[in-house]
């Protein structure tokens, strides 16, 4: 093992391109598996699933499985099917999320629930989720099944936790971190960890890749939540201010509230209860978030987790795979700058 | 093996009591597992899941796993956890079904989606579904995992198929049978089959129990669909006429339409398109169904599948378990008389 000291910001501008190049060949095989296994005799299933799956997603999670396998020098092909299973789990949660949030826009396109209705989105999500387990069973590793069934349960718990946290101004940073650790970071962690399982590496390697994925997932979600207060629909693929209008408690609001005076706390209390959801109210929210440095510090938190993700890779050999995985973290936390 | 000639109607009145008695001790252990494993740090999860799980369901599917294990003389306890997994899959599909159908009443109680809203029902369903796979992974049988992950995918396909069949007067009996074979019978079949897997019996025994469960499931659904035109909310636990008002294509309508004259066909066409959904329209529908013997023949179809379920048990030893499983079929098809 070589020494490994990387700090965020060593290079500019960070890009996802090295990771995309690293996994390009494998990703073609994963995409073939995805398209093949979302088929069904019921035409609505591939039609609806294909809308989201072909809809310009970055395939972050399967990409992490593939990159982790590269990092470990895994020579086989089991990870292609498992990466497809991971993407199916993710796609199922997106379909259900859009129903839960009544979203009308994702990745800049109309959501499936708007086009085909909530019932179809719920049921096709269920199908993809079941299909993901069929793929895992075909692979045959109980260890992988345990990792991904546990991640799926944790994701669902995180989603319910988030649902019960909506419009609760007193949520606090700790519970917010619990929520995003479950709803986002758990699948990032599992996607990386299963590469170590198929490569038959040590528990230590498994844990390190889990930590890389988990911390990257938290950083990724923190930046996403910051973008809701800094971006617009064009750059983000969803509507800026959506979280604000839904009363979703994310770290920018949590920090702005914690740092506000009595008048500011009243504003936030009203806002998350839905009493302030005009465009002017959103502009006012952005001003208050800037005044309290709440987005800046949300991004600082993201860099903290990003650094932890990078340091979790310390035990692995240097090389193109490791460099790409490091730069992917830098890219994730740099999106908002 | 003893000879086995049973015909429906040999005894009167058939009852589920022998099967309930047969599995009573095991079911206590399954219920303990269910209550134990639906817990979560997120209070809404056990609260919502408990509403449905404690809500007076018959536990038909886990009961079939337990009875099948008794039939085979299985001495172990693996089937308790797996029966809980089966019930979790079923509960998850009920939660999602009620969202899909916008139901407000199930088993005579308000549905979870009415009390806690659609988002919570979708997400807690996802949790129970994930948890069911965690239970299977703990058991550790890839064969059981394959059977139940496949059943889950087939159920979801059947639900989507049914969704696309709504308000389609030209559906036909064959496609209707495809739908109920997937959305209902697949899990009945799997619930029975997994008992043969844990008891390490032959493929032939597996297939026979699968056939028992599958035919019983079809019979069960046919009778349910008939009850929507013969029963009332008090005896059924849901509103009679619900299927009619939702334009759901079930066999009573399919047969009544196939047997109608031009004027009758116009009535059914209007009805399934939602142009006739008053109480008078429903009364008229019931009259037309009676005039064409559509409910009677739906029930005759149910008896056909019930007989097949009973004959599938032919290879197994006579005894209390087999008698109870036969009488359960007789009870299922007799509910509507």
XYZ file of C-alpha atoms in Angstrom:
674
model
C 0.000 0.000 0.000
C 1.234 3.462 -0.845
C 0.918 6.526 1.337
C -2.124 8.553 0.440
C -2.545 12.168 1.381
C -5.234 13.902 -0.594
C -6.927 17.048 0.399
C -9.959 18.545 -1.244
C -9.079 21.303 -3.625
C -5.680 20.002 -4.711
C -6.885 20.068 -8.305
C -9.214 22.321 -10.286
C -11.720 21.891 -11.769
C -12.782 18.475 -10.495
C -14.807 16.390 -12.912
C -16.740 13.149 -13.048
C -15.150 12.376 -16.416
C -12.300 10.188 -15.112
C -14.790 7.956 -13.317
C -17.075 7.858 -16.355
C -14.097 6.830 -18.497
C -12.948 4.277 -15.932
C -16.252 2.409 -15.988
C -17.444 3.163 -19.540
C -17.042 -0.379 -20.852
C -18.574 -1.990 -17.763
C -21.402 0.538 -17.771
C -22.403 -0.478 -21.277
C -22.830 -4.024 -20.009
C -24.772 -2.791 -16.977
C -27.041 -0.717 -19.200
C -27.669 -3.766 -21.361
C -28.594 -5.739 -18.221
C -30.852 -2.910 -17.023
C -32.704 -2.663 -20.331
C -32.956 -6.434 -20.603
C -34.297 -6.961 -17.108
C -36.837 -4.135 -16.996
C -38.773 -5.898 -19.776
C -42.168 -7.418 -19.080
C -45.152 -8.742 -20.975
C -47.042 -5.799 -19.504
C -46.042 -2.939 -21.856
C -46.607 -0.180 -19.288
C -43.743 -1.534 -17.166
C -40.822 -1.001 -19.602
C -42.505 2.159 -20.885
C -42.711 3.817 -17.475
C -39.451 2.400 -16.117
C -37.657 3.359 -19.312
C -38.789 6.973 -19.001
C -36.864 7.320 -15.754
C -34.016 4.905 -16.512
C -33.286 6.467 -19.913
C -33.942 9.938 -18.565
C -30.415 11.205 -18.145
C -29.610 9.984 -14.662
C -25.925 9.828 -13.851
C -26.070 6.168 -12.735
C -24.060 7.283 -9.694
C -24.770 4.151 -7.666
C -23.955 1.473 -10.239
C -20.974 3.609 -11.230
C -19.728 3.347 -7.657
C -20.062 -0.441 -7.747
C -18.092 -0.571 -10.989
C -15.416 1.877 -9.841
C -14.997 0.025 -6.534
C -14.561 -3.248 -8.421
C -11.899 -1.571 -10.601
C -10.157 -0.281 -7.487
C -9.933 -3.854 -6.213
C -8.833 -5.273 -9.549
C -11.856 -7.578 -9.656
C -11.560 -9.600 -12.877
C -15.083 -11.108 -13.065
C -18.471 -9.932 -14.285
C -20.830 -10.603 -11.364
C -20.843 -6.904 -10.516
C -22.637 -5.995 -13.742
C -25.819 -7.743 -12.697
C -25.520 -6.456 -9.140
C -24.960 -2.894 -10.334
C -28.188 -3.238 -12.310
C -29.918 -4.438 -9.128
C -28.631 -1.369 -7.278
C -29.942 0.928 -10.014
C -33.341 -0.818 -9.894
C -33.576 -0.236 -6.145
C -32.680 3.407 -6.700
C -35.162 3.789 -9.567
C -37.918 2.218 -7.458
C -37.271 4.694 -4.638
C -37.291 7.612 -7.103
C -40.654 6.521 -8.496
C -42.086 6.278 -4.994
C -40.412 9.517 -3.865
C -42.047 11.446 -6.680
C -45.437 10.076 -5.624
C -44.753 10.916 -1.978
C -43.582 14.442 -2.804
C -46.104 15.000 -5.639
C -43.137 16.095 -7.762
C -43.739 17.162 -11.328
C -40.160 17.573 -12.531
C -37.057 15.370 -12.213
C -33.812 15.721 -14.136
C -35.580 18.415 -16.140
C -38.332 16.094 -17.388
C -41.912 15.493 -16.333
C -42.122 12.824 -13.661
C -43.688 9.411 -14.273
C -46.439 10.128 -11.750
C -47.476 13.182 -13.787
C -47.466 11.262 -17.085
C -48.881 7.884 -15.995
C -50.377 8.681 -12.588
C -49.519 7.718 -9.031
C -50.897 4.143 -9.172
C -48.680 3.155 -12.087
C -45.627 4.749 -10.451
C -46.232 2.897 -7.183
C -46.703 -0.467 -8.891
C -43.848 -0.192 -11.388
C -41.633 0.825 -8.474
C -42.716 -2.353 -6.705
C -41.912 -4.361 -9.815
C -38.396 -2.908 -10.136
C -37.778 -3.495 -6.468
C -38.836 -7.150 -6.777
C -36.813 -7.529 -9.942
C -33.720 -6.194 -8.154
C -34.030 -9.052 -5.665
C -34.455 -11.545 -8.474
C -31.165 -10.283 -9.944
C -29.437 -10.665 -6.586
C -30.820 -14.171 -6.150
C -29.490 -15.110 -9.598
C -26.064 -13.913 -8.470
C -26.476 -16.141 -5.448
C -24.505 -14.323 -2.750
C -26.357 -14.268 0.562
C -23.889 -11.653 1.754
C -24.836 -9.302 -1.086
C -28.513 -10.050 -0.468
C -28.060 -9.173 3.199
C -26.291 -5.901 2.405
C -28.865 -4.754 -0.128
C -31.987 -5.951 1.701
C -30.743 -4.152 4.792
C -29.986 -1.016 2.772
C -33.488 -1.152 1.287
C -35.121 -1.364 4.701
C -32.946 1.471 5.986
C -33.861 3.616 2.959
C -37.572 3.067 3.585
C -37.128 3.883 7.281
C -35.259 7.049 6.312
C -38.041 8.056 3.949
C -40.671 7.565 6.655
C -38.463 9.449 9.115
C -38.239 12.315 6.619
C -41.988 12.250 6.090
C -42.629 12.643 9.815
C -40.012 15.424 9.920
C -41.756 17.584 7.334
C -42.737 21.030 8.649
C -40.985 20.418 11.989
C -38.855 23.501 12.536
C -37.218 21.985 15.634
C -35.795 19.003 13.734
C -32.118 19.640 14.437
C -28.964 18.695 12.590
C -28.565 15.290 14.240
C -31.908 13.938 13.100
C -31.400 15.475 9.660
C -28.122 13.561 9.382
C -29.924 10.376 10.463
C -32.433 10.906 7.658
C -29.968 11.529 4.837
C -27.677 8.808 6.174
C -30.591 6.407 5.683
C -32.362 7.664 2.594
C -29.284 8.499 0.507
C -26.007 7.328 2.032
C -27.079 3.742 2.819
C -27.383 2.801 -0.860
C -24.145 4.613 -1.798
C -22.411 2.606 0.953
C -23.987 -0.688 -0.127
C -23.197 -0.060 -3.803
C -19.500 0.244 -2.943
C -19.407 -2.532 -0.344
C -20.821 -5.235 -2.609
C -17.832 -4.784 -4.943
C -15.590 -5.945 -2.086
C -17.886 -8.934 -1.530
C -17.779 -10.154 -5.126
C -13.995 -9.541 -5.185
C -13.752 -11.656 -2.015
C -11.760 -9.045 -0.137
C -11.351 -8.645 3.621
C -13.908 -7.190 6.029
C -11.541 -4.236 6.328
C -11.753 -3.526 2.611
C -15.534 -3.931 2.762
C -15.760 -1.470 5.638
C -13.473 1.035 3.897
C -15.537 1.008 0.706
C -18.717 1.257 2.787
C -17.271 4.330 4.504
C -16.266 5.859 1.170
C -19.784 5.421 -0.224
C -21.521 6.508 2.956
C -19.561 9.722 3.372
C -19.823 10.512 -0.324
C -23.575 9.943 -0.106
C -23.931 12.342 2.800
C -21.811 14.964 1.029
C -23.819 14.464 -2.146
C -27.146 14.970 -0.352
C -25.898 18.008 1.578
C -24.902 19.664 -1.690
C -28.245 18.722 -3.255
C -30.040 20.319 -0.333
C -27.876 23.443 -0.599
C -28.612 23.683 -4.332
C -32.311 24.061 -3.587
C -31.458 27.519 -2.207
C -28.830 28.566 -4.757
C -29.835 27.097 -8.092
C -32.637 27.196 -10.593
C -34.578 24.571 -12.488
C -32.275 24.847 -15.502
C -29.107 23.789 -13.734
C -30.629 21.403 -11.203
C -33.266 19.552 -13.206
C -35.844 20.258 -10.540
C -37.463 23.442 -9.303
C -35.365 25.556 -6.949
C -37.369 26.225 -3.830
C -39.229 22.910 -3.999
C -37.882 21.823 -0.614
C -38.835 25.228 0.827
C -42.390 25.119 -0.494
C -42.882 21.547 0.753
C -41.679 22.493 4.212
C -38.899 19.935 3.904
C -36.401 20.384 6.708
C -32.910 20.436 5.203
C -29.658 21.677 6.713
C -29.784 25.199 5.192
C -33.068 25.831 7.039
C -31.909 24.061 10.184
C -28.799 26.243 10.384
C -30.621 29.452 9.441
C -33.210 28.780 12.145
C -30.611 27.903 14.774
C -28.760 31.141 14.057
C -31.801 33.430 13.762
C -33.092 35.994 16.237
C -36.674 35.823 17.542
C -38.086 37.567 14.461
C -36.123 35.238 12.177
C -37.373 32.190 14.034
C -40.939 33.365 13.534
C -40.269 33.659 9.817
C -38.925 30.118 9.574
C -41.673 28.715 11.760
C -44.283 30.249 9.449
C -42.381 29.176 6.369
C -42.110 25.482 7.208
C -45.769 25.451 8.239
C -46.592 26.541 4.696
C -47.737 30.058 5.548
C -45.033 31.571 3.369
C -44.725 29.908 0.013
C -44.812 32.732 -2.520
C -41.859 33.553 -4.744
C -41.192 36.604 -2.555
C -41.164 34.406 0.536
C -38.633 32.117 -1.129
C -36.464 35.116 -2.052
C -36.677 36.266 1.551
C -35.681 32.774 2.718
C -32.640 32.818 0.428
C -31.621 36.239 1.821
C -31.898 34.967 5.403
C -29.943 31.838 4.538
C -27.184 33.961 3.004
C -27.158 36.354 5.972
C -26.639 33.431 8.370
C -24.104 31.704 6.074
C -26.369 28.641 6.225
C -25.635 27.463 2.673
C -21.918 28.159 3.014
C -21.779 26.050 6.132
C -23.954 23.317 4.643
C -21.305 23.105 1.928
C -18.549 23.157 4.558
C -20.233 20.168 6.166
C -20.342 18.499 2.756
C -16.578 19.031 2.375
C -16.046 17.445 5.798
C -17.811 14.267 4.696
C -16.132 14.427 1.311
C -12.735 14.489 3.005
C -13.731 11.487 5.119
C -14.773 9.635 1.949
C -11.382 10.327 0.390
C -9.491 9.284 3.511
C -11.440 6.016 3.667
C -9.630 5.066 0.441
C -6.216 5.398 2.129
C -5.672 1.658 2.410
C -6.033 1.019 -1.332
C -3.338 1.117 -4.004
C -2.879 4.342 -5.930
C -3.868 4.282 -9.552
C -6.429 5.433 -12.071
C -9.387 3.925 -10.172
C -8.466 5.555 -6.885
C -7.755 8.889 -8.543
C -11.124 8.785 -10.287
C -12.932 7.932 -7.043
C -11.219 10.817 -5.267
C -12.038 13.251 -8.036
C -15.676 12.090 -8.018
C -15.874 13.257 -4.406
C -14.283 16.579 -5.290
C -16.757 16.951 -8.128
C -19.695 16.119 -5.858
C -18.824 18.794 -3.321
C -17.795 21.351 -5.980
C -21.132 21.263 -7.806
C -22.454 24.209 -5.855
C -19.521 26.571 -6.184
C -49.477 -42.818 0.161
C -53.166 -43.420 0.569
C -55.791 -43.075 -2.100
C -57.501 -39.734 -1.995
C -60.850 -39.024 -3.581
C -62.449 -35.890 -2.311
C -65.114 -33.967 -4.037
C -66.354 -30.546 -3.093
C -69.529 -30.670 -1.091
C -68.918 -34.000 0.648
C -69.301 -32.281 3.997
C -71.414 -29.370 5.248
C -70.844 -26.720 6.402
C -67.167 -26.346 5.597
C -65.167 -24.256 8.005
C -61.712 -22.759 8.376
C -61.662 -23.881 12.013
C -59.766 -27.163 11.476
C -56.959 -25.299 9.740
C -56.942 -22.594 12.399
C -56.677 -25.293 15.082
C -54.005 -27.158 13.128
C -51.678 -24.161 13.020
C -52.720 -22.329 16.208
C -49.499 -22.970 18.112
C -47.264 -22.175 15.149
C -49.302 -19.083 14.338
C -48.646 -17.683 17.803
C -44.941 -17.923 17.070
C -45.434 -16.357 13.631
C -47.420 -13.509 15.167
C -44.637 -12.933 17.664
C -42.140 -12.791 14.794
C -44.396 -10.404 12.862
C -44.819 -8.034 15.802
C -41.141 -8.225 16.639
C -39.916 -7.549 13.120
C -42.291 -4.716 12.187
C -40.672 -2.590 14.911
C -38.561 0.418 14.001
C -37.065 3.475 15.669
C -39.459 5.461 13.481
C -42.734 5.237 15.450
C -44.982 5.732 12.421
C -43.792 2.419 10.956
C -45.103 0.032 13.651
C -48.120 2.293 14.167
C -49.242 2.156 10.549
C -48.156 -1.426 9.901
C -49.822 -2.534 13.120
C -53.129 -1.007 12.063
C -53.319 -3.375 9.128
C -51.494 -6.346 10.650
C -53.606 -6.308 13.815
C -56.722 -5.445 11.845
C -58.414 -8.779 11.763
C -56.888 -10.307 8.668
C -57.178 -14.063 8.412
C -53.434 -14.574 7.871
C -54.391 -16.895 5.018
C -50.943 -16.926 3.414
C -48.799 -17.660 6.480
C -51.480 -20.139 7.522
C -50.915 -21.975 4.242
C -47.166 -22.120 4.894
C -47.793 -23.547 8.349
C -50.436 -26.037 7.220
C -48.232 -27.215 4.336
C -45.354 -27.760 6.764
C -47.689 -29.795 8.981
C -48.798 -31.825 5.987
C -45.152 -32.714 5.337
C -44.403 -33.450 8.987
C -41.691 -30.778 9.030
C -40.214 -30.799 12.553
C -38.232 -27.525 12.500
C -39.024 -23.870 13.016
C -37.599 -22.109 9.942
C -41.088 -21.747 8.514
C -42.161 -19.355 11.276
C -39.817 -16.630 10.089
C -40.636 -17.342 6.446
C -44.383 -17.238 7.130
C -43.827 -13.785 8.656
C -41.944 -12.774 5.498
C -44.884 -13.931 3.386
C -47.307 -11.903 5.502
C -45.075 -8.814 5.195
C -45.088 -9.129 1.399
C -48.869 -9.428 1.486
C -49.264 -6.482 3.865
C -47.011 -4.342 1.679
C -49.135 -5.117 -1.368
C -52.334 -4.312 0.553
C -50.942 -0.932 1.621
C -50.001 -0.140 -1.973
C -53.281 -1.525 -3.349
C -55.295 0.761 -1.142
C -53.293 3.732 -2.432
C -53.716 2.581 -6.030
C -57.468 2.036 -5.618
C -58.020 5.030 -3.296
C -59.824 2.606 -0.986
C -61.266 3.903 2.245
C -62.376 0.656 3.861
C -60.653 -2.715 4.319
C -61.784 -5.523 6.605
C -64.420 -3.151 7.908
C -61.902 -0.545 9.105
C -60.634 2.710 7.663
C -57.615 2.131 5.451
C -54.121 3.318 6.376
C -54.041 5.709 3.423
C -57.152 7.437 4.757
C -55.751 7.726 8.293
C -52.060 8.479 7.576
C -52.151 9.492 3.909
C -50.833 7.964 0.708
C -47.151 8.877 1.227
C -46.935 7.034 4.548
C -48.726 3.992 3.114
C -46.366 3.825 0.138
C -43.249 4.131 2.287
C -44.288 1.777 5.072
C -45.222 -0.736 2.370
C -41.696 -0.373 1.013
C -40.298 -0.917 4.482
C -42.293 -4.116 5.042
C -41.292 -5.393 1.648
C -37.609 -4.783 2.389
C -37.970 -6.307 5.820
C -39.518 -9.434 4.302
C -36.323 -9.920 2.290
C -34.207 -9.369 5.366
C -36.152 -12.184 7.058
C -35.571 -14.475 4.092
C -31.871 -13.639 4.025
C -31.652 -14.507 7.726
C -33.174 -17.866 6.921
C -30.504 -18.251 4.269
C -32.215 -20.385 1.606
C -31.526 -19.095 -1.904
C -34.297 -21.370 -3.138
C -36.851 -19.674 -0.872
C -35.476 -16.277 -1.871
C -35.903 -17.182 -5.513
C -39.473 -18.368 -5.039
C -40.572 -15.287 -3.105
C -38.655 -12.685 -5.125
C -40.181 -14.167 -8.257
C -43.653 -14.181 -6.689
C -43.185 -10.523 -5.712
C -42.241 -9.499 -9.238
C -45.178 -11.472 -10.645
C -47.558 -9.807 -8.161
C -46.374 -6.351 -9.202
C -46.723 -7.283 -12.872
C -50.241 -8.528 -12.173
C -51.137 -5.291 -10.421
C -49.880 -3.224 -13.353
C -51.727 -5.528 -15.740
C -54.907 -4.982 -13.739
C -54.339 -1.230 -13.725
C -54.141 -1.164 -17.520
C -57.244 -3.362 -17.692
C -59.450 -0.966 -15.752
C -62.499 0.208 -17.689
C -61.710 -2.113 -20.623
C -64.976 -3.879 -21.327
C -63.317 -6.180 -23.904
C -60.875 -7.646 -21.362
C -61.964 -11.268 -21.633
C -61.777 -14.198 -19.247
C -58.261 -15.307 -20.271
C -56.595 -12.012 -19.425
C -58.642 -11.753 -16.239
C -57.294 -15.169 -15.211
C -53.764 -14.001 -16.011
C -54.279 -11.024 -13.716
C -55.638 -12.898 -10.714
C -53.142 -15.696 -11.269
C -50.410 -13.096 -10.800
C -51.808 -10.701 -8.228
C -53.384 -13.270 -5.901
C -52.524 -16.859 -6.747
C -48.737 -16.411 -7.098
C -48.290 -15.643 -3.397
C -50.684 -18.426 -2.318
C -48.593 -20.826 -4.427
C -45.280 -19.542 -3.073
C -46.522 -19.646 0.534
C -47.273 -23.362 0.148
C -44.207 -24.223 -1.934
C -41.659 -22.832 0.517
C -42.866 -25.325 3.135
C -41.683 -28.123 0.850
C -38.328 -26.362 0.458
C -37.657 -26.047 4.192
C -38.843 -29.643 4.679
C -36.361 -30.687 1.948
C -38.959 -32.583 -0.033
C -38.902 -33.526 -3.705
C -39.606 -31.229 -6.642
C -42.810 -33.211 -7.081
C -43.990 -32.314 -3.592
C -42.993 -28.692 -4.200
C -44.971 -28.620 -7.441
C -48.018 -30.241 -5.814
C -48.104 -27.714 -2.996
C -47.574 -24.909 -5.493
C -50.577 -26.204 -7.460
C -52.683 -26.448 -4.303
C -51.915 -22.854 -3.362
C -52.267 -21.499 -6.883
C -55.664 -23.074 -7.525
C -56.897 -22.128 -4.081
C -55.749 -18.555 -4.728
C -57.642 -18.364 -8.001
C -60.761 -19.812 -6.380
C -60.419 -17.397 -3.487
C -60.157 -14.371 -5.794
C -63.054 -15.503 -7.968
C -65.282 -15.753 -4.900
C -64.067 -12.336 -3.691
C -64.961 -10.854 -7.053
C -68.382 -12.515 -6.969
C -69.021 -11.174 -3.461
C -68.732 -7.624 -4.754
C -72.062 -8.237 -6.522
C -73.814 -10.266 -3.837
C -72.671 -8.966 -0.477
C -72.664 -5.810 1.578
C -70.052 -3.951 3.560
C -71.086 -5.671 6.762
C -70.288 -9.188 5.660
C -67.384 -8.401 3.349
C -65.501 -5.703 5.205
C -65.438 -3.552 2.130
C -68.154 -1.780 0.218
C -70.213 -3.937 -2.138
C -70.136 -2.366 -5.576
C -66.636 -0.940 -5.136
C -65.314 -2.924 -8.089
C -68.308 -1.809 -10.159
C -67.845 1.870 -9.367
C -64.112 1.703 -10.077
C -64.730 0.089 -13.453
C -62.692 -2.917 -12.347
C -63.085 -5.770 -14.822
C -63.882 -8.923 -12.871
C -65.385 -12.183 -14.082
C -69.015 -11.353 -13.175
C -68.898 -8.377 -15.528
C -66.905 -10.232 -18.171
C -69.487 -13.032 -18.270
C -72.486 -10.693 -18.098
C -71.065 -8.653 -20.991
C -70.250 -11.737 -23.066
C -73.795 -13.015 -22.608
C -75.618 -9.721 -23.104
C -77.586 -8.516 -26.112
C -76.721 -5.231 -27.842
C -78.632 -3.143 -25.308
C -76.959 -4.990 -22.427
C -73.555 -4.459 -23.954
C -74.217 -0.743 -24.159
C -75.132 -0.761 -20.471
C -71.882 -2.489 -19.481
C -69.808 -0.333 -21.793
C -71.237 2.786 -20.143
C -70.861 1.270 -16.687
C -67.187 0.405 -16.895
C -66.466 3.808 -18.419
C -67.888 5.331 -15.240
C -71.047 6.768 -16.795
C -73.224 4.661 -14.530
C -72.100 4.699 -10.936
C -75.197 5.549 -8.907
C -76.767 3.139 -6.445
C -79.550 2.518 -8.987
C -76.990 1.711 -11.650
C -75.367 -0.784 -9.299
C -78.752 -2.374 -8.558
C -79.334 -2.610 -12.297
C -75.917 -4.213 -12.752
C -76.729 -6.811 -10.102
C -80.032 -7.598 -11.857
C -78.268 -8.069 -15.200
C -75.606 -10.246 -13.585
C -78.307 -12.426 -12.030
C -80.249 -12.626 -15.300
C -77.127 -13.898 -17.123
C -76.133 -16.216 -14.237
C -72.786 -14.424 -14.245
C -72.220 -14.708 -10.490
C -73.399 -18.310 -10.403
C -70.939 -19.234 -13.101
C -68.138 -17.217 -11.523
C -68.699 -19.389 -8.474
C -68.817 -22.507 -10.653
C -65.398 -21.504 -12.000
C -64.224 -21.080 -8.409
C -65.366 -24.617 -7.612
C -63.434 -25.911 -10.616
C -60.206 -24.406 -9.296
C -61.079 -25.494 -5.783
C -61.417 -29.073 -6.971
C -58.048 -28.836 -8.685
C -56.505 -27.549 -5.453
C -57.908 -30.520 -3.571
C -56.749 -33.015 -6.187
C -53.245 -31.551 -6.097
C -53.018 -32.916 -2.542
C -53.635 -36.471 -3.770
C -49.993 -37.564 -3.359
C -49.841 -36.663 0.336
C -50.688 -38.861 3.323
C -54.188 -38.593 4.734
C -54.500 -37.059 8.153
C -55.585 -34.001 10.073
C -53.405 -31.617 8.058
C -54.663 -32.815 4.708
C -58.278 -32.814 5.904
C -57.912 -29.267 7.156
C -56.350 -28.118 3.877
C -59.184 -29.691 1.914
C -61.824 -28.145 4.121
C -60.142 -24.744 3.776
C -60.754 -24.967 0.042
C -64.360 -25.946 0.592
C -64.743 -23.025 2.964
C -63.186 -20.620 0.467
C -65.584 -21.542 -2.311
C -68.599 -21.785 0.021
C -68.274 -18.240 1.372
C -70.679 -16.879 -1.209
C -73.489 -19.384 -0.881
